[in-house]
Amino acid sequence: MIAEGLALALQTNGIIGIRGTMNDKILLTVLMLFLIALLPAPVAVADHDDGDDVEFYDYVLHFNQQDLSGFVAFIMEDESFEIYGEYLYIGKTVGAKREAELDPEGKHPYDLTLLYSGDIPKVLWGIPNAEVSQEIARWIDAHHDMLEPFQAFKEAFGKRVTPMRYRRSPVLVKVLELAKCGMHFLKPRGAALNQIIEDVAIETSSSEIRIVPVGYRFEYIGSPVVEITADHAQVMTKADFDKLLNIGQAESVLWPSSIRRFHHTWVWFFGAPAIGTVGLLALYVRTRRHGK
Amino acid sequence: MGNNGHVLQQALESFTLTICLESVVLVWLFKEFRHVQAVLICCLVNMVTHPVYFTARHHFFPHEYWVIGVAVLEPVVVVIEAWVYRVMIPLPRSKAIFAAVLANAGSLLVGVLSRVIWGTMQGG
């Protein structure tokens, strides 16, 4: 295929009458191939309602800072974890101790920001001890490429930390399930969601410390914040979400996955290189034909 | 943070800064060459490289890995831009590489400094 492309491009060079060095022809060939490669790109990135767009929104955990002296967190999925997983980036923070010193009364909530990319964490662990968590953070930085970091983590720190356990957010489970069905209120149609904030509390038992969702806030651009409790979220249906978020049926209708929609971002990310390539080609041809 | 509009805004700010700085470098370096054409070539080549560079860096080297992203991707951009300058202006190889390195290094330096200063102002 590459050979065919090269042959086609070189033939085209001849057709449009470019006379130049081999360097010129190679440049022109590469530019043309790049342009050809760009043509299917918009189709590849077109919207197909599979929930991928969730990555463009923030999901924020709000902790009561008084519960935290320090925090390090990572994602576990089926007894293994990836700090920077394929589907998820979690903002690792170790600044809680310093924050606490600046704000000893803990008036300001402490945020842990999770950026989602089409999936949600199965289990999130945190270590509520600033000194240990900073040590762990350094350890994680040094070992994040290990094949089985969780096992190594347990061996290195298992006896020194009390992990907090956070199970998947029930409201996000529903949001993403609905997204996979095509009903996607996260998308900027009818309502543009900026971020979801999950308020959490820390509960202790004899065996573990749990991070427990207590409520959710949906922050929309230019619209009032919508608040629901965690209990409410667990029993909500699609119709409930429609009503709660004030989205009419016409706007939350299922979109067939074959619908292709362009986002202005992709116009930039793919349109600009296309225009640039065409422009360079045109300038090149003009320069070769008419001189400087 | 994290939404589409924000990413696009970042990309456009960065692109504008890059164009301005690299154009100045090219015009300053090659006074004998037509300035309009130098700026035009600079704009066009950056339209090709910048969105791809920006997308690749944000996608493959997020957050604290950005330095690695710069180390991996910047040389690629420099090579492409040097090649275009060499063929289209045209310039000798050494001059083209020098121009591309200087332009991209300046752009990167100013970009990083502006982020640091802006971040400090926001934090303070």
Tab-separated table of C-alpha atoms in Angstrom:
chain	number	residue	atom	x	y	z
A	1	MET	CA	0.000	0.000	0.000
A	2	ILE	CA	2.844	2.336	0.844
A	3	ALA	CA	4.569	1.493	-2.401
A	4	GLU	CA	1.376	2.176	-4.311
A	5	GLY	CA	0.996	5.478	-2.550
A	6	LEU	CA	4.545	6.466	-3.377
A	7	ALA	CA	4.121	5.460	-6.977
A	8	LEU	CA	0.861	7.399	-7.203
A	9	ALA	CA	2.397	10.448	-5.639
A	10	LEU	CA	5.448	10.371	-7.886
A	11	GLN	CA	3.245	9.949	-10.941
A	12	THR	CA	1.214	12.895	-9.805
A	13	ASN	CA	4.394	14.907	-9.443
A	14	GLY	CA	5.017	14.265	-13.081
A	15	ILE	CA	1.448	15.074	-14.097
A	16	ILE	CA	1.456	18.474	-12.469
A	17	GLY	CA	4.825	19.180	-13.984
A	18	ILE	CA	6.966	19.603	-10.923
A	19	ARG	CA	10.606	19.728	-11.750
A	20	GLY	CA	12.892	19.538	-8.823
A	21	THR	CA	15.467	17.604	-6.939
A	22	MET	CA	14.801	14.246	-5.351
A	23	ASN	CA	14.468	16.072	-2.069
A	24	ASP	CA	11.638	18.140	-3.535
A	25	LYS	CA	9.853	15.059	-4.775
A	26	ILE	CA	10.215	13.279	-1.456
A	27	LEU	CA	8.812	16.261	0.386
A	28	LEU	CA	5.908	16.537	-1.995
A	29	THR	CA	5.257	12.819	-1.724
A	30	VAL	CA	5.238	12.884	2.050
A	31	LEU	CA	2.915	15.859	2.101
A	32	MET	CA	0.529	14.180	-0.297
A	33	LEU	CA	0.514	10.948	1.663
A	34	PHE	CA	-0.104	12.895	4.836
A	35	LEU	CA	-3.039	14.597	3.199
A	36	ILE	CA	-4.414	11.289	1.975
A	37	ALA	CA	-4.022	9.816	5.441
A	38	LEU	CA	-6.016	12.672	6.879
A	39	LEU	CA	-9.058	12.032	4.734
A	40	PRO	CA	-10.523	9.144	6.759
A	41	ALA	CA	-9.521	10.679	10.077
A	42	PRO	CA	-12.784	12.542	10.716
A	43	VAL	CA	-14.694	9.307	10.202
A	44	ALA	CA	-12.434	7.512	12.653
A	45	VAL	CA	-12.979	10.079	15.336
A	46	ALA	CA	-16.627	10.767	14.618
A	47	ASP	CA	-18.990	10.554	17.502
A	48	HIS	CA	-20.570	7.176	17.968
A	49	ASP	CA	-22.168	7.513	21.367
A	50	ASP	CA	-20.183	4.884	23.162
A	51	GLY	CA	-19.470	6.949	26.207
A	52	ASP	CA	-15.988	8.014	25.166
A	53	ASP	CA	-16.929	11.640	25.500
A	54	VAL	CA	-16.976	11.227	29.240
A	55	GLU	CA	-13.258	11.831	29.162
A	56	PHE	CA	-13.920	15.448	28.420
A	57	TYR	CA	-15.671	16.038	31.699
A	58	ASP	CA	-14.337	16.220	35.166
A	59	TYR	CA	-15.385	13.984	37.959
A	60	VAL	CA	-14.395	15.337	41.332
A	61	LEU	CA	-14.399	13.644	44.688
A	62	HIS	CA	-14.934	16.040	47.548
A	63	PHE	CA	-13.536	14.833	50.835
A	64	ASN	CA	-14.026	16.398	54.150
A	65	GLN	CA	-10.505	17.593	54.769
A	66	GLN	CA	-10.737	16.988	58.485
A	67	ASP	CA	-10.870	13.290	57.672
A	68	LEU	CA	-7.639	13.399	55.772
A	69	SER	CA	-4.139	13.952	56.957
A	70	GLY	CA	-2.751	12.831	53.635
A	71	PHE	CA	-3.877	11.007	50.594
A	72	VAL	CA	-2.557	8.812	47.925
A	73	ALA	CA	-4.942	6.998	45.686
A	74	PHE	CA	-4.918	4.553	42.882
A	75	ILE	CA	-7.311	2.397	40.977
A	76	MET	CA	-7.868	-1.256	41.471
A	77	GLU	CA	-9.568	-3.340	38.924
A	78	ASP	CA	-10.043	-7.034	39.502
A	79	GLU	CA	-7.231	-7.366	41.991
A	80	SER	CA	-4.740	-5.495	39.902
A	81	PHE	CA	-4.343	-1.819	39.450
A	82	GLU	CA	-2.931	0.597	37.007
A	83	ILE	CA	-1.924	3.947	38.277
A	84	TYR	CA	-2.302	5.438	34.859
A	85	GLY	CA	-4.642	2.935	33.320
A	86	GLU	CA	-5.656	2.682	29.744
A	87	TYR	CA	-9.012	4.190	30.449
A	88	LEU	CA	-8.416	6.378	33.398
A	89	TYR	CA	-6.100	8.985	34.697
A	90	ILE	CA	-6.313	9.705	38.368
A	91	GLY	CA	-4.803	12.813	39.802
A	92	LYS	CA	-2.484	11.581	42.482
A	93	THR	CA	-2.142	14.054	45.294
A	94	VAL	CA	0.067	14.154	48.313
A	95	GLY	CA	-0.496	17.726	49.348
A	96	ALA	CA	-3.152	17.200	51.947
A	97	LYS	CA	-0.797	17.597	54.838
A	98	ARG	CA	0.433	20.910	53.569
A	99	GLU	CA	-3.124	21.984	52.838
A	100	ALA	CA	-4.077	21.065	56.357
A	101	GLU	CA	-1.288	23.216	57.734
A	102	LEU	CA	-2.509	26.150	55.699
A	103	ASP	CA	-6.081	25.473	56.630
A	104	PRO	CA	-5.962	23.826	60.050
A	105	GLU	CA	-9.675	24.074	60.596
A	106	GLY	CA	-10.384	22.246	57.368
A	107	LYS	CA	-12.945	24.715	56.153
A	108	HIS	CA	-12.224	24.043	52.526
A	109	PRO	CA	-13.056	20.656	51.066
A	110	TYR	CA	-10.211	18.715	49.636
A	111	ASP	CA	-10.646	17.712	46.009
A	112	LEU	CA	-9.472	14.621	44.314
A	113	THR	CA	-10.003	14.938	40.608
A	114	LEU	CA	-10.581	11.935	38.408
A	115	LEU	CA	-10.622	12.364	34.666
A	116	TYR	CA	-12.697	9.685	33.098
A	117	SER	CA	-12.257	8.123	29.742
A	118	GLY	CA	-15.186	5.875	29.133
A	119	ASP	CA	-14.798	3.793	32.244
A	120	ILE	CA	-14.975	4.220	35.965
A	121	PRO	CA	-12.872	2.863	38.780
A	122	LYS	CA	-13.880	-0.417	40.280
A	123	VAL	CA	-12.208	0.280	43.554
A	124	LEU	CA	-10.228	3.254	44.669
A	125	TRP	CA	-7.848	3.038	47.592
A	126	GLY	CA	-6.452	5.807	49.655
A	127	ILE	CA	-4.094	5.945	52.586
A	128	PRO	CA	-5.137	8.460	55.231
A	129	ASN	CA	-1.693	9.220	56.538
A	130	ALA	CA	0.298	12.099	55.137
A	131	GLU	CA	3.758	10.876	55.989
A	132	VAL	CA	3.190	7.375	54.697
A	133	SER	CA	1.232	8.549	51.674
A	134	GLN	CA	4.057	10.799	50.535
A	135	GLU	CA	6.463	7.926	50.888
A	136	ILE	CA	4.089	5.764	48.902
A	137	ALA	CA	3.756	8.423	46.252
A	138	ARG	CA	7.513	8.420	45.771
A	139	TRP	CA	7.466	4.657	45.645
A	140	ILE	CA	4.681	4.652	43.059
A	141	ASP	CA	6.576	7.145	40.923
A	142	ALA	CA	9.566	4.843	40.958
A	143	HIS	CA	7.655	1.640	40.314
A	144	HIS	CA	4.693	2.559	38.155
A	145	ASP	CA	5.949	0.467	35.280
A	146	MET	CA	6.084	-2.760	37.262
A	147	LEU	CA	4.078	-5.634	35.928
A	148	GLU	CA	2.395	-6.453	39.195
A	149	PRO	CA	2.664	-3.328	41.240
A	150	PHE	CA	-0.185	-4.157	43.544
A	151	GLN	CA	1.561	-7.245	44.866
A	152	ALA	CA	4.769	-5.293	45.267
A	153	PHE	CA	2.847	-2.512	46.936
A	154	LYS	CA	1.359	-4.878	49.467
A	155	GLU	CA	4.760	-6.309	50.223
A	156	ALA	CA	6.321	-2.900	50.616
A	157	PHE	CA	3.638	-1.124	52.583
A	158	GLY	CA	0.998	-3.637	53.541
A	159	LYS	CA	1.787	-3.595	57.227
A	160	ARG	CA	2.160	0.119	57.540
A	161	VAL	CA	-0.986	1.541	56.018
A	162	THR	CA	-4.704	1.302	56.437
A	163	PRO	CA	-6.275	1.553	53.034
A	164	MET	CA	-9.534	3.335	52.449
A	165	ARG	CA	-11.839	1.600	50.068
A	166	TYR	CA	-14.033	3.353	47.570
A	167	ARG	CA	-16.359	1.353	45.419
A	168	ARG	CA	-17.681	2.557	42.136
A	169	SER	CA	-19.966	5.516	42.209
A	170	PRO	CA	-23.553	4.359	41.687
A	171	VAL	CA	-24.530	7.491	39.844
A	172	LEU	CA	-21.639	7.222	37.419
A	173	VAL	CA	-22.484	3.616	36.775
A	174	LYS	CA	-25.896	4.740	35.669
A	175	VAL	CA	-24.579	7.630	33.646
A	176	LEU	CA	-22.233	5.402	31.733
A	177	GLU	CA	-24.767	2.660	31.256
A	178	LEU	CA	-27.131	5.186	29.782
A	179	ALA	CA	-24.355	6.530	27.612
A	180	LYS	CA	-23.749	3.116	26.145
A	181	CYS	CA	-27.426	2.929	25.280
A	182	GLY	CA	-27.175	6.205	23.446
A	183	MET	CA	-28.924	8.380	25.979
A	184	HIS	CA	-26.076	10.651	26.793
A	185	PHE	CA	-26.900	13.713	28.771
A	186	LEU	CA	-23.247	14.389	29.334
A	187	LYS	CA	-23.000	15.588	25.796
A	188	PRO	CA	-23.500	19.203	24.928
A	189	ARG	CA	-26.957	18.743	23.563
A	190	GLY	CA	-29.730	20.219	25.612
A	191	ALA	CA	-27.398	20.585	28.558
A	192	ALA	CA	-23.622	20.900	28.663
A	193	LEU	CA	-22.280	19.226	31.761
A	194	ASN	CA	-19.076	20.717	33.072
A	195	GLN	CA	-18.379	18.342	35.893
A	196	ILE	CA	-19.844	15.897	38.358
A	197	ILE	CA	-18.888	16.316	41.966
A	198	GLU	CA	-19.277	13.436	44.314
A	199	ASP	CA	-19.365	14.337	47.976
A	200	VAL	CA	-17.941	11.583	50.091
A	201	ALA	CA	-17.536	10.808	53.730
A	202	ILE	CA	-15.107	8.475	55.435
A	203	GLU	CA	-16.531	5.662	57.536
A	204	THR	CA	-14.455	3.421	59.697
A	205	SER	CA	-15.104	-0.103	60.808
A	206	SER	CA	-12.999	-2.688	62.557
A	207	SER	CA	-11.614	-4.002	59.288
A	208	GLU	CA	-11.319	-1.052	56.941
A	209	ILE	CA	-11.886	2.591	56.257
A	210	ARG	CA	-14.468	3.212	53.588
A	211	ILE	CA	-15.047	6.216	51.365
A	212	VAL	CA	-18.795	6.517	51.099
A	213	PRO	CA	-20.681	8.609	48.539
A	214	VAL	CA	-23.206	10.885	50.180
A	215	GLY	CA	-24.364	13.018	47.297
A	216	TYR	CA	-23.782	14.294	43.783
A	217	ARG	CA	-23.715	17.686	42.164
A	218	PHE	CA	-24.106	18.111	38.426
A	219	GLU	CA	-22.606	21.385	37.319
A	220	TYR	CA	-23.843	22.595	33.959
A	221	ILE	CA	-22.484	25.442	31.948
A	222	GLY	CA	-24.838	28.365	32.342
A	223	SER	CA	-27.410	26.405	34.307
A	224	PRO	CA	-28.146	25.862	37.973
A	225	VAL	CA	-26.345	23.093	39.797
A	226	VAL	CA	-28.433	19.941	40.202
A	227	GLU	CA	-27.998	18.057	43.462
A	228	ILE	CA	-29.089	14.548	44.342
A	229	THR	CA	-28.335	12.283	47.232
A	230	ALA	CA	-26.446	9.035	46.891
A	231	ASP	CA	-29.491	7.073	48.036
A	232	HIS	CA	-31.631	8.713	45.385
A	233	ALA	CA	-29.041	8.091	42.701
A	234	GLN	CA	-29.056	4.362	43.337
A	235	VAL	CA	-32.704	3.937	42.463
A	236	MET	CA	-32.951	6.436	39.631
A	237	THR	CA	-34.168	5.478	36.188
A	238	LYS	CA	-33.590	7.085	32.821
A	239	ALA	CA	-36.890	8.932	33.181
A	240	ASP	CA	-35.789	10.192	36.575
A	241	PHE	CA	-32.590	11.536	35.100
A	242	ASP	CA	-34.538	13.227	32.313
A	243	LYS	CA	-36.786	14.899	34.813
A	244	LEU	CA	-34.050	15.789	37.243
A	245	LEU	CA	-31.820	17.285	34.612
A	246	ASN	CA	-34.705	19.002	32.885
A	247	ILE	CA	-33.930	17.389	29.574
A	248	GLY	CA	-36.889	16.955	27.289
A	249	GLN	CA	-37.604	13.696	25.541
A	250	ALA	CA	-36.707	15.215	22.208
A	251	GLU	CA	-33.238	15.975	23.474
A	252	SER	CA	-32.571	12.737	25.280
A	253	VAL	CA	-33.818	10.561	22.459
A	254	LEU	CA	-31.592	7.643	21.584
A	255	TRP	CA	-29.150	8.494	18.868
A	256	PRO	CA	-28.307	5.725	16.454
A	257	SER	CA	-24.651	4.866	16.651
A	258	SER	CA	-24.358	5.391	12.917
A	259	ILE	CA	-24.941	9.106	13.324
A	260	ARG	CA	-21.719	10.910	12.696
A	261	ARG	CA	-21.285	14.260	14.280
A	262	PHE	CA	-18.306	16.517	14.167
A	263	HIS	CA	-17.047	18.416	17.103
A	264	HIS	CA	-15.424	21.788	16.667
A	265	THR	CA	-12.313	20.444	18.367
A	266	TRP	CA	-11.790	17.912	15.628
A	267	VAL	CA	-12.160	20.593	12.995
A	268	TRP	CA	-9.048	22.112	14.516
A	269	PHE	CA	-7.119	18.952	15.155
A	270	PHE	CA	-7.673	17.560	11.674
A	271	GLY	CA	-8.757	20.550	9.615
A	272	ALA	CA	-5.704	22.665	10.372
A	273	PRO	CA	-3.179	20.025	9.258
A	274	ALA	CA	-5.214	19.451	6.112
A	275	ILE	CA	-5.303	23.155	5.297
A	276	GLY	CA	-1.639	23.502	6.177
A	277	THR	CA	-0.719	20.636	3.925
A	278	VAL	CA	-2.717	21.973	1.000
A	279	GLY	CA	-1.263	25.413	1.583
A	280	LEU	CA	2.303	24.127	1.576
A	281	LEU	CA	1.638	22.146	-1.565
A	282	ALA	CA	0.138	25.157	-3.301
A	283	LEU	CA	2.989	27.384	-2.232
A	284	TYR	CA	5.493	24.810	-3.335
A	285	VAL	CA	3.919	24.442	-6.751
A	286	ARG	CA	3.650	28.186	-7.180
A	287	THR	CA	7.258	28.715	-6.169
A	288	ARG	CA	8.453	26.040	-8.568
A	289	ARG	CA	6.482	27.427	-11.465
A	290	HIS	CA	6.984	31.119	-10.950
A	291	GLY	CA	10.035	31.342	-8.781
A	292	LYS	CA	10.192	33.431	-5.651
B	1	MET	CA	-10.353	21.558	33.256
B	2	GLY	CA	-10.640	18.515	31.145
B	3	ASN	CA	-13.385	19.511	28.788
B	4	ASN	CA	-13.231	19.849	25.062
B	5	GLY	CA	-13.481	23.605	24.974
B	6	HIS	CA	-10.653	23.968	27.437
B	7	VAL	CA	-8.388	21.701	25.422
B	8	LEU	CA	-9.179	23.625	22.248
B	9	GLN	CA	-8.532	26.934	23.962
B	10	GLN	CA	-5.169	25.675	25.173
B	11	ALA	CA	-4.335	24.433	21.699
B	12	LEU	CA	-5.230	27.728	20.046
B	13	GLU	CA	-3.317	29.787	22.604
B	14	SER	CA	-0.289	27.607	22.188
B	15	PHE	CA	-0.588	27.691	18.399
B	16	THR	CA	-0.858	31.468	18.276
B	17	LEU	CA	2.158	31.846	20.533
B	18	THR	CA	4.141	29.415	18.436
B	19	ILE	CA	3.293	31.158	15.175
B	20	CYS	CA	4.225	34.566	16.522
B	21	LEU	CA	7.538	33.482	17.979
B	22	GLU	CA	8.658	31.292	15.120
B	23	SER	CA	7.732	33.923	12.551
B	24	VAL	CA	9.849	36.473	14.371
B	25	VAL	CA	12.770	34.052	14.492
B	26	LEU	CA	12.518	33.274	10.772
B	27	VAL	CA	12.225	36.900	9.744
B	28	TRP	CA	15.111	37.840	12.024
B	29	LEU	CA	17.334	35.022	10.807
B	30	PHE	CA	16.737	35.425	7.094
B	31	LYS	CA	16.513	39.075	6.328
B	32	GLU	CA	17.240	38.488	2.657
B	33	PHE	CA	14.154	36.315	2.263
B	34	ARG	CA	10.699	37.759	1.652
B	35	HIS	CA	9.160	38.219	5.045
B	36	VAL	CA	5.592	37.578	3.990
B	37	GLN	CA	6.531	34.279	2.474
B	38	ALA	CA	8.605	33.285	5.503
B	39	VAL	CA	5.687	33.993	7.801
B	40	LEU	CA	3.322	32.152	5.486
B	41	ILE	CA	5.526	29.079	5.419
B	42	CYS	CA	5.888	29.242	9.170
B	43	CYS	CA	2.101	29.412	9.603
B	44	LEU	CA	1.429	26.568	7.205
B	45	VAL	CA	4.029	24.204	8.571
B	46	ASN	CA	2.833	24.868	12.098
B	47	MET	CA	-0.738	24.195	11.020
B	48	VAL	CA	0.505	20.775	10.002
B	49	THR	CA	2.716	19.989	12.959
B	50	HIS	CA	1.160	21.789	15.890
B	51	PRO	CA	-2.264	20.111	16.135
B	52	VAL	CA	-0.679	16.698	15.691
B	53	TYR	CA	2.011	17.501	18.253
B	54	PHE	CA	-0.490	18.945	20.709
B	55	THR	CA	-2.901	16.038	20.373
B	56	ALA	CA	-0.153	13.440	20.641
B	57	ARG	CA	1.375	15.060	23.704
B	58	HIS	CA	-1.925	15.353	25.522
B	59	HIS	CA	-3.033	11.885	24.569
B	60	PHE	CA	0.137	9.896	25.112
B	61	PHE	CA	1.956	12.028	27.671
B	62	PRO	CA	-0.610	13.491	30.043
B	63	HIS	CA	0.080	15.667	33.024
B	64	GLU	CA	3.394	15.013	34.725
B	65	TYR	CA	4.663	13.063	31.705
B	66	TRP	CA	4.605	16.182	29.570
B	67	VAL	CA	8.378	16.574	29.778
B	68	ILE	CA	8.840	13.141	28.238
B	69	GLY	CA	6.303	14.094	25.592
B	70	VAL	CA	8.252	17.217	24.739
B	71	ALA	CA	11.515	15.270	24.624
B	72	VAL	CA	10.035	12.711	22.254
B	73	LEU	CA	7.879	14.895	20.034
B	74	GLU	CA	9.807	18.169	19.752
B	75	PRO	CA	12.713	16.628	17.829
B	76	VAL	CA	10.238	15.154	15.354
B	77	VAL	CA	8.646	18.558	14.873
B	78	VAL	CA	12.061	20.184	14.473
B	79	VAL	CA	13.079	17.680	11.814
B	80	ILE	CA	9.846	18.178	9.862
B	81	GLU	CA	10.025	21.951	10.064
B	82	ALA	CA	13.718	21.997	9.164
B	83	TRP	CA	12.991	19.870	6.139
B	84	VAL	CA	10.195	22.129	4.990
B	85	TYR	CA	12.339	25.220	5.482
B	86	ARG	CA	15.185	23.572	3.616
B	87	VAL	CA	13.067	22.732	0.627
B	88	MET	CA	10.581	25.561	0.489
B	89	ILE	CA	12.557	28.653	1.399
B	90	PRO	CA	15.060	27.028	0.425
B	91	LEU	CA	17.898	26.947	2.937
B	92	PRO	CA	21.088	24.977	3.397
B	93	ARG	CA	20.605	22.020	5.685
B	94	SER	CA	22.556	23.479	8.594
B	95	LYS	CA	20.693	26.774	8.439
B	96	ALA	CA	17.331	25.053	8.196
B	97	ILE	CA	18.061	22.908	11.229
B	98	PHE	CA	19.386	25.910	13.127
B	99	ALA	CA	16.245	27.901	12.302
B	100	ALA	CA	13.906	25.104	13.326
B	101	VAL	CA	15.764	24.392	16.556
B	102	LEU	CA	15.933	28.049	17.513
B	103	ALA	CA	12.296	28.703	16.648
B	104	ASN	CA	10.970	25.679	18.507
B	105	ALA	CA	13.242	26.116	21.493
B	106	GLY	CA	12.163	29.736	21.832
B	107	SER	CA	8.534	28.806	21.466
B	108	LEU	CA	8.832	26.031	24.030
B	109	LEU	CA	10.712	28.212	26.484
B	110	VAL	CA	8.212	31.041	26.293
B	111	GLY	CA	5.321	28.570	26.507
B	112	VAL	CA	6.713	26.940	29.637
B	113	LEU	CA	7.542	30.282	31.227
B	114	SER	CA	4.085	31.636	30.513
B	115	ARG	CA	2.490	28.539	32.053
B	116	VAL	CA	4.686	28.816	35.132
B	117	ILE	CA	4.027	32.521	35.536
B	118	TRP	CA	0.324	32.106	34.883
B	119	GLY	CA	0.168	29.164	37.277
B	120	THR	CA	2.006	31.140	39.939
B	121	MET	CA	-0.344	34.084	39.485
B	122	GLN	CA	-3.372	31.819	39.792
B	123	GLY	CA	-1.927	30.020	42.783
B	124	GLY	CA	-0.969	33.248	44.462
